[in-house]
Short mmCIF file of C-alpha atoms and ligand atoms in Angstrom, two decimals:
data_model
loop_
_atom_site.label_atom_id
_atom_site.label_comp_id
_atom_site.label_asym_id
_atom_site.label_seq_id
_atom_site.Cartn_x
_atom_site.Cartn_y
_atom_site.Cartn_z
CA UNK A 615 -11.89 -12.80 -0.83
CA UNK A 616 -11.15 -16.29 -1.55
CA UNK A 617 -9.29 -16.93 2.20
CA UNK A 618 -6.70 -20.11 1.29
CA UNK A 619 -7.47 -22.42 4.06
CA UNK A 620 -4.36 -22.40 5.75
CA UNK A 621 -4.73 -18.77 6.99
CA UNK A 622 -4.98 -16.42 10.22
CA UNK A 623 -8.17 -13.95 10.14
CA UNK A 624 -6.87 -11.23 12.43
CA UNK A 625 -9.88 -9.13 12.97
CA UNK A 626 -9.51 -5.25 13.35
CA UNK A 627 -10.64 -3.24 16.57
CA UNK A 628 -8.50 -0.30 14.69
CA UNK A 629 -5.02 -0.43 16.09
CA UNK A 630 -2.08 1.52 14.10
CA UNK A 631 -0.45 -1.80 13.46
CA UNK A 632 -3.81 -3.78 12.94
CA UNK A 633 -1.52 -4.46 9.06
CA UNK A 634 1.94 -4.80 10.59
CA UNK A 635 0.71 -8.16 11.90
CA UNK A 636 -0.84 -9.03 8.61
CA UNK A 637 2.25 -8.21 7.37
CA UNK A 638 4.59 -10.24 9.95
CA UNK A 639 2.43 -13.23 9.19
CA UNK A 640 2.66 -13.15 5.80
CA UNK A 641 6.94 -12.95 6.16
CA UNK A 642 6.65 -16.28 7.45
CA UNK A 643 4.99 -17.59 4.32
CA UNK A 644 1.52 -17.89 5.88
CA UNK A 645 -1.45 -15.82 4.36
CA UNK A 646 -3.31 -13.51 6.31
CA UNK A 647 -6.01 -11.92 5.99
CA UNK A 648 -7.94 -8.93 7.61
CA UNK A 649 -11.39 -8.13 8.68
CA UNK A 650 -13.45 -6.20 10.79
CA UNK A 651 -14.35 -6.77 14.34
CA UNK A 652 -17.97 -7.44 13.79
CA UNK A 653 -17.63 -10.40 11.51
CA UNK A 654 -20.28 -13.16 12.42
CA UNK A 655 -18.55 -16.50 14.39
CA UNK A 656 -21.21 -18.41 11.66
CA UNK A 657 -18.99 -16.61 9.34
CA UNK A 658 -15.50 -17.48 10.33
CA UNK A 659 -17.07 -20.66 10.49
CA UNK A 660 -17.74 -21.14 7.08
CA UNK A 661 -13.98 -19.20 6.03
CA UNK A 662 -12.35 -21.65 8.27
CA UNK A 663 -9.28 -20.14 9.46
CA UNK A 664 -6.09 -21.95 10.92
CA UNK A 665 -6.35 -18.98 13.95
CA UNK A 666 -7.76 -16.21 14.77
CA UNK A 667 -6.11 -12.73 15.57
CA UNK A 668 -7.75 -10.39 17.69
CA UNK A 669 -5.61 -6.92 16.65
CA UNK A 670 -5.21 -3.54 19.69
CA UNK A 671 -6.93 -0.87 19.15
CA UNK A 672 -7.52 2.52 21.06
CA UNK A 673 -10.23 1.90 22.76
CA UNK A 674 -11.37 1.17 26.44
CA UNK A 675 -13.40 -1.88 26.59
CA UNK A 676 -15.85 0.18 28.94
CA UNK A 677 -16.30 3.12 26.26
CA UNK A 678 -19.56 3.96 25.01
CA UNK A 679 -18.70 2.89 20.95
CA UNK A 680 -15.49 0.73 21.90
CA UNK A 681 -15.94 -2.26 19.11
CA UNK A 682 -17.13 -5.42 20.32
CA UNK A 683 -16.28 -9.07 18.46
CA UNK A 684 -19.42 -11.55 17.84
CA UNK A 685 -18.95 -13.28 21.50
CA UNK A 686 -19.73 -16.75 19.67
CA UNK A 687 -16.23 -16.99 18.23
CA UNK A 688 -14.63 -17.72 21.67
CA UNK A 689 -16.70 -20.98 21.10
CA UNK A 690 -15.62 -21.64 17.63
CA UNK A 691 -12.88 -23.75 18.76
CA UNK A 692 -10.35 -21.89 16.60
CA UNK A 693 -7.67 -20.80 18.34
CA UNK A 694 -7.70 -16.81 19.48
CA UNK A 695 -4.77 -14.73 20.19
CA UNK A 696 -6.21 -11.32 21.58
CA UNK A 697 -2.75 -8.55 21.27
CA UNK A 698 -3.37 -5.67 24.23
CA UNK A 699 -7.75 -4.13 23.58
CA UNK A 700 -7.50 -7.81 22.01
CA UNK A 701 -6.62 -9.15 25.46
CA UNK A 702 -8.59 -7.10 27.44
CA UNK A 703 -11.68 -8.07 25.29
CA UNK A 704 -11.32 -11.81 25.89
CA UNK A 705 -11.20 -11.04 30.18
CA UNK A 706 -14.23 -8.60 29.49
CA UNK A 707 -16.30 -11.12 27.13
CA UNK A 708 -15.05 -14.53 29.67
CA UNK A 709 -15.58 -12.35 32.96
CA UNK A 710 -12.31 -11.37 33.67
CA UNK A 711 -11.72 -7.95 35.11
CA UNK A 712 -10.54 -5.27 32.97
CA UNK A 713 -9.45 -1.80 34.88
CA UNK A 714 -9.98 1.20 32.73
CA UNK A 715 -7.59 3.48 31.46
CA UNK A 716 -6.06 5.45 35.06
CA UNK A 717 -2.24 4.96 34.09
CA UNK A 718 -0.93 4.37 30.16
CA UNK A 719 1.64 2.23 29.99
CA UNK A 720 3.61 2.93 26.98
CA UNK A 721 7.20 1.84 25.83
CA UNK A 722 9.75 -0.62 26.41
CA UNK A 723 9.28 -2.79 28.87
CA UNK A 724 10.98 -6.70 30.33
CA UNK A 725 8.52 -9.08 30.04
CA UNK A 726 9.75 -12.62 32.23
CA UNK A 727 8.16 -16.05 30.98
CA UNK A 728 7.00 -17.47 34.41
CA UNK A 729 6.35 -20.83 33.02
CA UNK A 730 6.94 -22.58 29.88
CA UNK A 731 4.96 -22.60 26.88
CA UNK A 732 4.37 -22.94 22.89
CA UNK A 733 4.11 -19.50 22.63
CA UNK A 734 7.84 -18.96 23.98
CA UNK A 735 9.04 -21.85 22.46
CA UNK A 736 12.74 -21.98 22.08
CA UNK A 737 12.97 -17.86 23.34
CA UNK A 738 14.69 -16.24 26.67
CA UNK A 739 13.20 -15.93 29.17
CA UNK A 740 13.40 -12.70 29.79
CA UNK A 741 13.19 -10.49 26.74
CA UNK A 742 12.09 -6.65 25.14
CA UNK A 743 8.72 -6.19 24.76
CA UNK A 744 6.87 -3.14 23.79
CA UNK A 745 4.22 -2.04 25.27
CA UNK A 746 1.72 0.56 24.70
CA UNK A 747 -2.20 0.74 26.43
CA UNK A 748 -4.74 1.72 28.46
CA UNK A 749 -7.04 -0.68 30.15
CA UNK A 750 -5.30 -3.61 31.98
CA UNK A 751 -6.38 -7.03 33.35
CA UNK A 752 -7.01 -7.33 36.92
CA UNK A 753 -8.15 -10.36 36.92
CA UNK A 754 -8.19 -13.28 34.70
CA UNK A 755 -11.20 -15.20 33.65
CA UNK A 756 -11.19 -18.79 34.84
CA UNK A 757 -9.11 -21.71 32.98
CA UNK A 758 -6.84 -18.46 32.06
CA UNK A 759 -3.36 -18.75 33.38
CA UNK A 760 -0.47 -15.98 33.78
CA UNK A 761 2.69 -17.50 31.48
CA UNK A 762 4.59 -14.19 32.00
CA UNK A 763 4.36 -10.78 33.10
CA UNK A 764 6.39 -7.64 33.49
CA UNK A 765 7.17 -5.07 36.24
CA UNK A 766 4.18 -3.00 35.34
CA UNK A 767 1.62 -6.01 34.09
CA UNK A 768 0.74 -9.18 36.42
CA UNK A 769 -0.65 -10.89 32.92
CA UNK A 770 1.14 -9.66 29.73
CA UNK A 771 0.72 -12.90 28.44
CA UNK A 772 -1.93 -15.20 29.49
CA UNK A 773 -3.33 -18.71 27.95
CA UNK A 774 -6.64 -20.99 28.26
CA UNK A 775 -4.69 -24.11 26.71
CA UNK A 776 -7.70 -26.33 27.12
CA UNK A 777 -9.78 -23.43 25.26
CA UNK A 778 -6.93 -22.44 22.36
CA UNK A 779 -7.52 -19.12 24.00
CA UNK A 780 -4.54 -16.44 24.78
CA UNK A 781 -3.51 -13.46 24.67
CA UNK A 782 -0.45 -10.58 24.97
CA UNK A 783 -0.80 -6.90 26.66
CA UNK A 784 2.04 -5.97 24.53
CA UNK A 785 2.63 -5.72 20.56
CA UNK A 786 4.17 -8.58 18.97
CA UNK A 787 4.02 -6.86 15.81
CA UNK A 788 6.20 -4.19 16.43
CA UNK A 789 9.78 -3.88 15.49
CA UNK A 790 10.80 -2.85 19.21
CA UNK A 791 9.48 -6.06 20.60
CA UNK A 792 12.66 -8.60 20.08
CA UNK A 793 11.44 -11.70 20.16
CA UNK A 794 7.95 -10.81 18.77
CA UNK A 795 8.36 -12.17 15.01
CA UNK A 796 9.00 -15.84 16.74
CA UNK A 797 6.19 -15.10 19.52
CA UNK A 798 3.95 -15.07 15.98
CA UNK A 799 5.21 -18.09 14.05
CA UNK A 800 5.13 -19.89 17.37
CA UNK A 801 1.61 -19.02 17.71
CA UNK A 802 0.51 -19.52 13.96
CA UNK A 803 2.89 -22.52 13.33
CA UNK A 804 3.12 -24.14 16.79
CA UNK A 805 -0.35 -24.07 18.27
CA UNK A 806 -2.62 -22.94 14.70
CA UNK A 807 -0.67 -25.82 12.97
CA UNK A 808 -0.02 -23.33 9.80
CA UNK A 809 2.00 -25.13 7.13
CA UNK A 810 4.69 -21.73 5.88
CA UNK A 811 3.79 -22.88 2.53
CA UNK A 812 2.29 -19.72 0.71
CA UNK A 813 4.43 -18.19 -1.43
CA UNK A 814 4.50 -15.41 -4.63
CA UNK A 815 4.59 -19.15 -6.81
CA UNK A 816 1.55 -20.84 -4.94
CA UNK A 817 -0.42 -16.95 -4.17
CA UNK A 818 0.08 -16.92 -8.24
CA UNK A 819 -0.69 -20.99 -9.35
CA UNK A 820 -3.83 -20.24 -6.68
CA UNK A 821 -5.03 -17.03 -8.38
CA UNK A 822 -4.47 -18.32 -12.17
CA UNK A 823 -6.26 -21.23 -11.36
CA UNK A 824 -9.22 -19.39 -9.69
CA UNK A 825 -9.58 -16.75 -12.63
CA UNK A 826 -9.35 -19.08 -15.13
CA UNK A 827 -12.14 -20.84 -14.00
CA UNK A 828 -13.99 -17.79 -13.03
CA UNK A 829 -13.87 -15.74 -16.08
CA UNK A 830 -14.39 -18.92 -18.57
CA UNK A 831 -14.56 -17.72 -22.12
CA UNK A 832 -15.34 -13.87 -20.80
CA UNK A 833 -12.84 -11.07 -22.25
CA UNK A 834 -12.04 -8.82 -19.50
CA UNK A 835 -10.95 -5.54 -19.97
CA UNK A 836 -8.21 -3.74 -18.04
CA UNK A 837 -7.08 0.08 -17.87
CA UNK A 838 -3.40 -0.46 -17.86
CA UNK A 839 -1.03 2.65 -16.71
CA UNK A 840 2.56 1.28 -16.89
CA UNK A 841 2.42 1.88 -13.24
CA UNK A 842 3.67 -1.35 -11.04
CA UNK A 843 -0.21 -2.17 -9.53
CA UNK A 844 -1.75 -2.28 -13.22
CA UNK A 845 0.97 -3.92 -14.65
CA UNK A 846 1.04 -6.79 -12.52
CA UNK A 847 -2.22 -7.57 -12.52
CA UNK A 848 -2.41 -7.70 -16.15
CA UNK A 849 0.96 -9.87 -16.32
CA UNK A 850 -1.71 -12.52 -13.97
CA UNK A 851 -4.84 -11.93 -15.46
CA UNK A 852 -2.93 -12.57 -18.95
CA UNK A 853 -0.97 -16.16 -17.61
CA UNK A 854 -5.01 -17.16 -16.75
CA UNK A 855 -6.72 -15.89 -19.70
CA UNK A 856 -4.24 -14.88 -22.39
CA UNK A 857 -6.20 -13.03 -25.09
CA UNK A 858 -9.44 -13.12 -23.21
CA UNK A 859 -7.61 -9.76 -21.81
CA UNK A 860 -7.66 -6.54 -23.46
CA UNK A 861 -5.20 -4.31 -21.88
CA UNK A 862 -6.06 -0.22 -22.78
CA UNK A 863 -3.20 2.06 -22.43
CA UNK A 864 -4.70 5.72 -22.73
CA UNK A 865 -2.10 7.95 -23.90
CA UNK A 866 -3.14 11.28 -21.93
CA UNK A 867 -0.27 13.49 -23.42
CA UNK A 868 0.67 14.15 -19.74
CA UNK A 869 3.17 10.85 -19.74
CA UNK A 870 6.76 10.99 -18.88
CA UNK A 871 9.56 11.06 -21.87
CA UNK A 872 9.25 7.88 -23.44
CA UNK A 873 6.70 6.17 -21.43
CA UNK A 874 4.54 5.06 -24.46
CA UNK A 875 7.50 3.18 -25.70
CA UNK A 876 8.17 1.85 -22.45
CA UNK A 877 4.88 0.15 -22.05
CA UNK A 878 4.14 -0.83 -25.49
CA UNK A 879 7.98 -2.93 -24.89
CA UNK A 880 7.33 -4.36 -21.83
CA UNK A 881 3.97 -5.46 -22.65
CA UNK A 882 3.50 -5.81 -26.75
CA UNK A 883 6.91 -7.10 -27.44
CA UNK A 884 8.21 -9.10 -23.76
CA UNK A 885 3.98 -10.54 -23.44
CA UNK A 886 2.62 -10.46 -26.41
CA UNK A 887 -0.38 -8.76 -24.74
CA UNK A 888 -3.37 -7.62 -26.82
CA UNK A 889 -2.56 -3.82 -26.06
CA UNK A 890 -4.53 -0.77 -26.98
CA UNK A 891 -2.84 1.74 -27.66
CA UNK A 892 -5.33 4.92 -27.74
CA UNK A 893 -3.74 8.50 -28.05
CA UNK A 894 -5.94 10.60 -26.50
CA UNK A 895 -3.85 13.24 -25.75
CA UNK A 896 -5.23 16.06 -28.04
CA UNK A 897 -9.07 15.37 -26.01
CA UNK A 898 -7.12 16.29 -22.74
CA UNK A 899 -4.56 19.17 -23.37
CA UNK A 900 -7.85 20.79 -25.02
CA UNK A 901 -10.05 20.12 -22.12
CA UNK A 902 -7.12 21.23 -19.72
CA UNK A 903 -6.26 24.58 -21.70
CA UNK A 904 -6.38 27.51 -19.40
CA UNK A 905 -7.12 25.65 -16.33
CA UNK A 906 -5.30 26.61 -12.85
CA UNK A 907 -7.08 24.83 -10.24
CA UNK A 908 -5.54 21.77 -8.86
CA UNK A 909 -8.73 19.81 -8.23
CA UNK A 910 -10.25 21.25 -11.26
CA UNK A 911 -7.44 19.46 -13.18
CA UNK A 912 -7.53 16.59 -11.60
CA UNK A 913 -11.75 16.71 -12.05
CA UNK A 914 -10.96 17.08 -16.11
CA UNK A 915 -8.33 13.93 -16.67
CA UNK A 916 -10.97 11.87 -14.31
CA UNK A 917 -13.68 12.46 -16.25
CA UNK A 918 -11.93 12.27 -19.85
CA UNK A 919 -9.92 8.92 -19.14
CA UNK A 920 -13.48 7.37 -17.92
CA UNK A 921 -14.85 8.56 -21.29
CA UNK A 922 -11.94 7.08 -23.21
CA UNK A 923 -11.81 4.25 -21.91
CA UNK A 924 -15.62 3.43 -21.98
CA UNK A 925 -15.32 4.38 -26.05
CA UNK A 926 -12.80 2.12 -26.63
CA UNK A 927 -15.04 -1.00 -24.33
CA UNK A 928 -17.95 -0.49 -26.72
CA UNK A 929 -15.50 -1.28 -29.48
CA UNK A 930 -15.04 -4.95 -27.82
CA UNK A 931 -18.24 -7.28 -27.66
CA UNK A 932 -18.37 -10.00 -25.22
CA UNK A 933 -16.47 -7.86 -22.37
CA UNK A 934 -18.07 -8.27 -19.26
CA UNK A 935 -15.19 -8.08 -16.79
CA UNK A 936 -13.40 -5.10 -15.64
CA UNK A 937 -9.59 -5.76 -14.48
CA UNK A 938 -8.18 -3.42 -11.68
CA UNK A 939 -5.28 -3.04 -9.96
CA UNK A 940 -6.42 -2.30 -6.28
CA UNK A 941 -4.34 -4.16 -3.67
CA UNK A 942 -4.74 -4.76 0.08
CA UNK A 943 -4.00 -1.12 1.73
CA UNK A 944 -6.42 0.66 -0.93
CA UNK A 945 -9.94 -2.09 0.83
CA UNK A 946 -8.79 -3.02 4.02
CA UNK A 947 -12.00 -1.35 6.39
CA UNK A 948 -10.81 0.75 8.35
CA UNK A 949 -12.26 1.16 11.48
CA UNK A 950 -13.37 5.01 12.40
CA UNK A 951 -12.82 5.01 16.49
CA UNK A 952 -11.65 7.86 17.80
CA UNK A 953 -9.88 9.35 15.44
CA UNK A 954 -7.71 7.04 15.14
CA UNK A 955 -5.38 7.58 12.23
CA UNK A 956 -5.45 4.06 10.55
CA UNK A 957 -8.97 5.01 10.03
CA UNK A 958 -7.89 7.34 7.36
CA UNK A 959 -9.23 6.31 4.15
CA UNK A 960 -7.01 6.58 1.07
CA UNK A 961 -7.82 9.40 -1.28
CA UNK A 962 -6.98 8.37 -4.43
CA UNK A 963 -8.37 5.18 -5.95
CA UNK A 964 -7.54 3.99 -9.42
CA UNK A 965 -10.16 4.44 -11.92
CA UNK A 966 -13.23 5.09 -9.54
CA UNK A 967 -16.70 4.92 -11.06
CA UNK A 968 -15.70 2.59 -13.61
CA UNK A 969 -17.56 -0.35 -12.75
CA UNK A 970 -20.77 1.40 -11.97
CA UNK A 971 -20.04 3.10 -15.35
CA UNK A 972 -20.57 0.48 -17.39
CA UNK A 973 -22.04 -2.28 -15.92
CA UNK A 974 -18.97 -4.32 -15.91
CA UNK A 975 -17.58 -7.39 -12.99
CA UNK A 976 -15.02 -6.35 -11.08
CA UNK A 977 -12.18 -8.52 -11.19
CA UNK A 978 -9.50 -7.54 -9.30
CA UNK A 979 -6.23 -9.70 -8.89
CA UNK A 980 -3.93 -8.29 -6.50
CA UNK A 981 -6.91 -7.27 -4.12
CA UNK A 982 -5.05 -9.52 -1.29
CA UNK A 983 -1.27 -8.03 -1.97
CA UNK A 984 0.52 -4.88 0.08
CA UNK A 985 2.81 -3.87 -2.07
CA UNK A 986 6.23 -5.75 -1.88
CA UNK A 987 3.76 -8.53 -2.02
CA UNK A 988 2.79 -7.25 -5.86
CA UNK A 989 6.42 -6.44 -6.76
CA UNK A 990 7.16 -10.31 -6.06
CA UNK A 991 4.24 -11.38 -7.74
CA UNK A 992 5.60 -9.63 -10.87
CA UNK A 993 9.10 -10.68 -11.07
CA UNK A 994 7.66 -14.49 -10.38
CA UNK A 995 5.74 -13.67 -13.08
CA UNK A 996 8.84 -12.39 -15.02
CA UNK A 997 7.99 -8.95 -15.64
CA UNK A 998 11.18 -6.75 -15.65
CA UNK A 999 12.82 -5.86 -12.21
CA UNK A 1000 12.95 -2.18 -13.58
CA UNK A 1001 8.79 -2.60 -14.43
CA UNK A 1002 8.04 -4.13 -10.84
CA UNK A 1003 10.61 -1.33 -8.73
CA UNK A 1004 9.24 1.54 -10.46
CA UNK A 1005 8.66 4.56 -8.27
CA UNK A 1006 4.56 5.83 -8.27
CA UNK A 1007 3.09 8.05 -11.06
CA UNK A 1008 -0.02 10.06 -10.28
CA UNK A 1009 -2.71 9.31 -12.62
CA UNK A 1010 -3.35 12.66 -13.62
CA UNK A 1011 0.19 12.69 -14.23
CA UNK A 1012 2.47 15.64 -15.50
CA UNK A 1013 -0.79 17.93 -15.23
CA UNK A 1014 -0.54 18.24 -11.46
CA UNK A 1015 3.39 18.78 -11.73
CA UNK A 1016 3.26 21.84 -14.40
CA UNK A 1017 1.99 24.38 -12.03
CA UNK A 1018 -0.53 26.32 -13.29
CA UNK A 1019 -1.99 26.14 -16.62
CA UNK A 1020 -0.90 23.06 -18.51
CA UNK A 1021 0.74 23.71 -22.18
CA UNK A 1022 2.75 21.56 -24.46
CA UNK A 1023 5.55 23.65 -24.46
CA UNK A 1024 5.40 23.71 -20.57
CA UNK A 1025 5.13 19.93 -20.51
CA UNK A 1026 7.87 20.12 -23.04
CA UNK A 1027 10.07 21.42 -20.54
CA UNK A 1028 9.40 19.59 -18.06
CA UNK A 1029 9.59 16.28 -19.34
CA UNK A 1030 12.97 17.42 -19.88
CA UNK A 1031 14.05 17.81 -16.62
CA UNK A 1032 12.04 14.89 -15.43
CA UNK A 1033 14.28 12.95 -17.54
CA UNK A 1034 17.90 14.60 -16.24
CA UNK A 1035 16.94 13.64 -12.80
CA UNK A 1036 15.20 9.93 -14.08
CA UNK A 1037 19.04 9.85 -14.87
CA UNK A 1038 20.67 11.25 -12.75
CA UNK A 1039 18.82 9.25 -9.68
CA UNK A 1040 19.75 5.63 -11.67
CA UNK A 1041 23.14 6.29 -12.20
CA UNK A 1042 23.56 7.26 -8.65
CA UNK A 1043 21.91 4.30 -7.61
CA UNK A 1044 19.58 6.38 -5.72
CA UNK A 1045 16.56 6.10 -7.83
CA UNK A 1046 15.43 2.71 -6.09
CA UNK A 1047 16.47 4.01 -2.78
CA UNK A 1048 13.74 6.53 -2.53
CA UNK A 1049 9.85 6.88 -2.61
CA UNK A 1050 9.53 9.86 -5.31
CA UNK A 1051 12.14 11.74 -7.55
CA UNK A 1052 10.89 14.29 -10.19
CA UNK A 1053 11.10 17.64 -10.89
CA UNK A 1054 7.52 20.24 -10.94
CA UNK A 1055 7.70 23.03 -13.40
CA UNK A 1056 7.00 26.41 -11.17
CA UNK A 1057 4.62 28.97 -12.76
CA UNK A 1058 7.84 31.64 -11.94
CA UNK A 1059 10.59 33.32 -14.03
CA UNK A 1060 13.53 34.46 -12.06
CA UNK A 1061 16.18 36.45 -13.65
CA UNK A 1062 19.57 34.78 -14.35
CA UNK A 1063 23.12 35.26 -16.36
CA UNK A 1064 24.62 33.14 -18.98
CA UNK A 1065 27.03 33.87 -20.79
CA UNK A 1066 27.05 37.57 -21.47
CA UNK A 1067 23.14 37.74 -21.09
CA UNK A 1068 20.30 38.27 -19.19
CA UNK A 1069 17.99 35.24 -18.61
CA UNK A 1070 14.14 35.56 -17.44
CA UNK A 1071 13.74 32.08 -17.20
CA UNK A 1072 11.49 29.18 -15.26
CA UNK A 1073 12.36 27.65 -12.15
CA UNK A 1074 12.12 24.18 -11.88
CA UNK A 1075 11.54 22.53 -7.98
CA UNK A 1076 12.93 19.09 -7.43
CA UNK A 1077 10.96 17.15 -4.94
CA UNK A 1078 12.89 13.69 -4.14
CA UNK A 1079 10.87 12.03 -0.84
CA UNK A 1080 11.66 8.95 1.67
CA UNK A 1081 8.11 7.36 2.36
CA UNK A 1082 6.85 4.04 3.25
CA UNK A 1083 3.78 3.94 2.02
CA UNK A 1084 2.80 8.09 0.61
CA UNK A 1085 0.93 8.77 3.47
CA UNK A 1086 3.68 10.44 5.02
CA UNK A 1087 7.01 11.35 3.93
CA UNK A 1088 9.93 13.43 4.98
CA UNK A 1089 12.47 15.41 1.88
CA UNK A 1090 15.83 12.94 0.86
CA UNK A 1091 19.20 13.97 2.24
CA UNK A 1092 20.39 13.45 -1.19
CA UNK A 1093 24.04 14.41 -1.39
CA UNK A 1094 25.22 17.85 -2.46
CA UNK A 1095 27.00 16.54 -5.58
CA UNK A 1096 24.13 14.51 -7.09
CA UNK A 1097 22.09 18.23 -6.73
CA UNK A 1098 24.63 19.97 -8.22
CA UNK A 1099 24.54 17.64 -11.07
CA UNK A 1100 21.24 17.50 -11.60
CA UNK A 1101 20.91 21.31 -11.01
CA UNK A 1102 23.31 22.02 -13.56
CA UNK A 1103 21.95 19.50 -16.39
CA UNK A 1104 19.18 21.04 -16.40
CA UNK A 1105 20.15 24.60 -16.65
CA UNK A 1106 22.22 23.65 -19.01
CA UNK A 1107 20.32 21.42 -20.95
CA UNK A 1108 16.89 22.35 -20.95
CA UNK A 1109 15.96 25.79 -22.96
CA UNK A 1110 13.60 28.12 -20.60
CA UNK A 1111 14.95 27.29 -16.76
CA UNK A 1112 17.46 28.98 -15.44
CA UNK A 1113 17.29 28.03 -11.70
CA UNK A 1114 16.74 24.70 -9.44
CA UNK A 1115 15.46 24.58 -6.02
CA UNK A 1116 15.00 21.86 -3.91
CA UNK A 1117 12.15 21.13 -1.78
CA UNK A 1118 12.79 20.25 2.01
CA UNK A 1119 9.39 20.11 3.21
CA UNK A 1120 7.69 16.84 4.90
CA UNK A 1121 4.41 15.10 4.57
CA UNK A 1122 2.67 16.61 6.78
CA UNK A 1123 2.23 19.49 6.69
CA UNK A 1124 3.24 19.02 2.55
CA UNK A 1125 1.91 17.10 0.46
CA UNK A 1126 4.43 14.71 -2.13
CA UNK A 1127 2.93 16.69 -5.37
CA UNK A 1128 2.44 19.97 -5.45
CA UNK A 1129 -1.08 20.01 -6.53
P1 XMP B 2254 0.14 12.97 -2.10
O1 XMP B 2254 0.73 14.44 -3.02
O2 XMP B 2254 -0.91 12.97 -1.57
O3 XMP B 2254 1.05 12.02 -2.80
O4 XMP B 2254 1.02 13.61 -0.80
C1 XMP B 2254 0.71 10.42 -1.48
C2 XMP B 2254 1.10 9.36 -3.36
O5 XMP B 2254 0.00 9.46 -3.87
C3 XMP B 2254 0.49 10.45 -5.22
N1 XMP B 2254 -0.54 10.93 -5.69
C4 XMP B 2254 -1.38 10.06 -7.12
N2 XMP B 2254 -1.95 8.79 -7.01
N3 XMP B 2254 -3.87 9.80 -8.87
C5 XMP B 2254 -3.08 8.48 -7.94
O6 XMP B 2254 -2.75 7.25 -8.58
C6 XMP B 2254 -4.01 10.79 -8.22
O7 XMP B 2254 -4.61 11.14 -8.25
C7 XMP B 2254 -2.54 10.67 -7.00
N4 XMP B 2254 -2.06 12.06 -6.68
C8 XMP B 2254 -1.23 11.90 -6.03
C9 XMP B 2254 1.70 10.57 -5.58
O8 XMP B 2254 2.64 10.66 -6.46
C10 XMP B 2254 2.06 10.11 -4.12
O9 XMP B 2254 2.96 9.14 -4.36
#
């Protein structure tokens, strides 16, 4: 990744909060990037960040497999802030004493600032902080002094101003630390000298220039799904290289109602982009005939997509690059330590396998961005709000929401029900408040009565969830009146459905999609 010169590099020691540190710093309009803890000091010198942060982590510095950084990073002359495990590493490396975790400290504590220091500039002398640690610093390396303490931690904030090395025993990145963002700002601005000028506009300008330069006269082919990530990646590349970008939109027959028209309207009409629309519905649906196993469905759809995409790409000459809408959470290399949850790697990747199959170089213009930054870049590029705020939609589409065998008839039933869910959620202003809201068609028929007639029809389940990143989720406590209207409309308007259920499972143990 190309790192702008004014940046903070965070070395990841496996804390569940590492991404949060990066987020907080970016919210201060300062570029920050997460890197593996073991990165070479020489590599860091080459990158010339304005400052370093060592994240927390679940290990003890004395642990057999404890992650250690290159000790030479402390001699680079670049400011270093150690947070929690990061502080213990500093103490351990520079001949302080660290006590292995006999007693864990977890939760709120009152921090008392002992001496005036740049880290706490303009902040109150007593403030609430959030502690979560096992090991504890017992004595400081020479050159260091305590800046703040809590009842349980004599060295809650420490500094060696001459060498510009700093440490915090608490977590400034979590909201429970009341002045946390201000402490991070003091570090980045007052100590590291960052200018707070990283904005979405500067990102777009920088990225457009960089891609124009890199791609030159070549062509880029990109699979546009209509989702936020691929749409923003496409818009950004289009601004950089115009018609050298070929967007391939594969209609796999598993899309929501009206989706094809929406994508064409957004991209061809609004952006005058070259959009290659491939109608491959028959191919996908034929391959899926009679298939009921969820993983088999996913595999078939993934393979078929690669084939269709490859065939389309072969029709163009001079294509050197494959564009992808990979985002930051997809690429952060988490540290697999002690079964730590942040080490889980997302299983749903964009179009895994394509670059190898096609022998193209990858272009990933939004690789360094978090989801809300992707959205802000989309708005900056002029994509409609309606597009950049869309809910996620899975690659295998409605095939994993028609439970059991996928047929045209069942897809049509689901599309009608799904459209009603979407309309009502938007009408009631709930669509943008939740993570996802959709209908699932179950392979179950139940008895009902409509007019004077007995019916024996399908069941639709509603899945409406709240989530921050899709990794965990909870069902939305939607007002009963809205649930009632959605249910009434589906049963009255969608032929073939006589019952609607609401899914009240959280993730875990359930997943968001049913298959
Ligand atoms: P689950 O069902 O695993 O879903 O709780 C988590 C999030 O990922 C989406 N999802 C997918 N996205 N390809 C995708 O691009 C997939 O195969 C896929 N499966 C699930 C799901 O909609 C939810 O937002």
